[in-house]
Amino acid sequence: MAKRRGNDSRRLLRRLRDTLAAPGESQDRLDSITHHIADSMETEVCSIYLFRDAETLELCASEGLKTEAVHQTRLRLGEGLVGRVARTGRHVNTADAPSEPGFRFMPETGEEVYPSFLGVPIQRVGERLGVLVVQSREARQFTEDEIYGLEVVAMVLAEMTELGAFSGNDNDSLPMEHHFPVLFRGTAGQEGAAEGRVWLHEPRVVVANPVGDDPETEKARLHEGIATLRSRVDTMLAEADMGPDGDHAQVLETYRMFANSRSWQKRMEEDIDLGLSAEAAVEKEQSQARARLEMAADPYLRDRLHDLDDLSNRLLRILTGQGSDTGAEMPDDPILVARNIGPADLLDYGRKLKAVVLEEGSVGSHAAIVARALAIPLVIHASRITSEALNGDPILVDGDGGIVHLRPEDSVAAAFRDKIAMQAAAQSRYAGLRDLPAEGTCGTRVELFMNAGLMADLPSMEGSGAEGVGLFRTELQFLTRTRVPRRSELAALYARVMDAAKGRPVVFRTLDIGSDKVLPYMKPQDEPNPAMGWRAIRVGLEKRGVLRMQLQALIRAAAGRPLHVMFPFVAEAGEYDAAHRMLMEELAREQRLGHNLPSDIRVGSMIETPSMAFAPVSFFKSCDFVSIGGNDLKQFFFAADRENELVRRRYDTLSEPFLAMLDQIIARCEAAGVKLSFCGEDAGRPVEALTFAALGIKRLSMRPASIGPVKHLIRHTNLCDLRKVIDQARADGQPVRRAVTEFLARIDIPR
Ligand code: PEP
Ligand code: MG
């Protein structure tokens, strides 16, 4: 029986392949395919529905239904049984279609005389292309074998669709796969707008021949591919060098287990018996795993399905010989599209990218940090974009709203270009302010500094008019390497940063690792709550080697120039004292070794935990300067994870409790006579920046792109009046944000 099933299926697939190979119009091919399938499945009806756009399915060919309905009958995603198959990626099998929940009666098709219905998705690695349906007059459930057989056929159709078999120019009424516009709503990772063309970090594998001629040959290819995969996974695990314990090792072991899974291999062998080629069999199982992945809520199951997906990709690349390098040429205006990307890979692309769009990622991920440092617009959580996008597709990225338009309509592209042009005009206006001070109309002077983390950031200094670097995050050099950087490398880099700053101050913040910033070569700690765990100065004071080496590198880099060092995540005065002592010890050591010392050393602390807002004035006196790290300070003050989309925007920086805490810091700094700055993201937001300045924080450090807009506002604002407005609102218990916004609306600030 199984043998007969295999023979029938193989015969059908060969017929489909011949149909594809024969010259002809796309519509004729579809018609003849539905005919062959109905014939082979012994059903009266076979229909193919394809996506007309991302939300609409259209009946594109049918054997058995009324011809008038073809290209007329349309369903929305989720509508009717066909829409349900498309939405869930799972088959629907029923002996009595009209009694199924969600059934939609389509009188124009004449289907009412066919009660039994079997619909399977036409999908390719999670990408939904359409639905294949068979129906029959006899009211019966289709067997497991029939479902399986139809899924195999659908797989071949998916590959044919991908190869463009049904989207020739001969028939405009057929939907063009990968041609309609798609809108993705993701999450804003880095602001800015960009227009360009898709560049896929991992290009799609093309399965040129989904049908296998001889099952034994295909199975032998599959076995060979799996053997190669296993040995590569073993090598990868051996090289990972992450120690035997911990979550990491467990995860990797599961990965290995999948690579050795008998049931995975068996399912693919069965697909081959039904006529698929080895690579099409891998894709079929991958597609089904993807569909399950999208439905799975359990994070553990999702992770496992991800592993399987990743292994399938590797196996496909082995079988087809298609690596990342497909020989395609990168467009002039590349917009990188990827499921996820590491910081080192992103740095390799560098500034030539116009924007980055990821399916996964988080606002605090290393890739996001790099994108921010490179000032490249970034959208994350653009679900399914890697399945939809093809290399070279036109694409618009709105990093402010987290929106991506793939293959946009002309009208959308035109509106978008206007937006880009307006932003460019504003930027050139700000460029005119570059050499002017950020001084309010009542004479209050504010210093505007920039945040940086890469050598690549420094060229922005001139253009933006930054008066210095208020926060140089040193962790990026550590995050983007596979081993701890050498002292000499760091010293050379820090020296180059100081050279590029041309005498303007650069505040180097020592390594802030731990929490979300995990070094690839450091054994991860199994911490339940890493943001509040063993991180930053806590690591530096206990594993002293790395901090020591970094301090030595900074001292050597300064060589005769002033040096500013700032310690992160200080939560009690004693930690700052200990770190300060360490710096002094290193200074003495460097002197003993005969190195040229810095001409002056200024040492400061970040204020990132609420505890330090209430630290004694003596702590503030022991610092040369302090800087409020609002990103962390806010997350701990409101107990709201800065990376969690559900809560991160929930609380207002300008709410009374937060301002009351800032008052504490400002008062202590004034009493101690110590310089205060603010270097979290809020410093670059116009309303927040003006409020901080009016409250007495006279140095703000922000992304270079924010300096122009903030300076423009300050120069048109009377900060003394604004202070009075803020004080009044607070005294009256009114929202400060509203008071400041209304004040700004009253004064005439040119746009
Ligand atoms: C902060 O916490 O506000 C800060 C500037 O440091 P980071 O964003 O690097 O944690
Ligand atoms: Mg911080």
Short mmCIF file of N, CA, C and O and ligand atoms in Angstrom, two decimals, residues 509 512 517 535 606 608 629 631-632 642, ligand 2:
data_model
loop_
_atom_site.label_atom_id
_atom_site.label_comp_id
_atom_site.label_asym_id
_atom_site.label_seq_id
_atom_site.Cartn_x
_atom_site.Cartn_y
_atom_site.Cartn_z
N ARG A 509 34.39 56.03 30.18
CA ARG A 509 33.75 55.25 31.24
C ARG A 509 34.35 53.85 31.22
O ARG A 509 34.42 53.22 30.16
N ASP A 512 31.65 48.54 31.35
CA ASP A 512 30.35 48.24 31.97
C ASP A 512 29.83 46.96 31.35
O ASP A 512 29.03 46.98 30.42
N LYS A 517 25.14 43.09 28.66
CA LYS A 517 26.38 43.13 27.89
C LYS A 517 27.28 41.97 28.29
O LYS A 517 28.09 42.08 29.20
N ARG A 535 27.82 43.16 37.76
CA ARG A 535 28.12 43.90 36.55
C ARG A 535 28.99 45.13 36.85
O ARG A 535 29.14 45.53 38.01
N MET A 606 29.37 57.65 37.86
CA MET A 606 28.02 57.73 37.30
C MET A 606 27.03 57.60 38.44
O MET A 606 27.30 56.94 39.44
N GLU A 608 23.71 55.98 38.81
CA GLU A 608 22.81 55.10 38.06
C GLU A 608 21.90 54.29 38.97
O GLU A 608 21.07 53.53 38.49
N GLY A 629 23.35 58.64 34.84
CA GLY A 629 23.05 57.66 33.79
C GLY A 629 21.57 57.37 33.87
O GLY A 629 21.12 56.43 34.54
N ASN A 631 19.36 56.15 31.97
CA ASN A 631 18.76 54.90 31.48
C ASN A 631 18.65 53.89 32.62
O ASN A 631 17.60 53.30 32.85
N ASP A 632 19.76 53.72 33.32
CA ASP A 632 19.71 52.78 34.45
C ASP A 632 19.00 53.38 35.65
O ASP A 632 18.21 52.71 36.31
N ARG A 642 14.52 48.50 31.28
CA ARG A 642 14.72 49.43 30.15
C ARG A 642 14.65 48.73 28.80
O ARG A 642 14.56 49.38 27.77
MG MG B 2 24.03 52.58 32.55
#
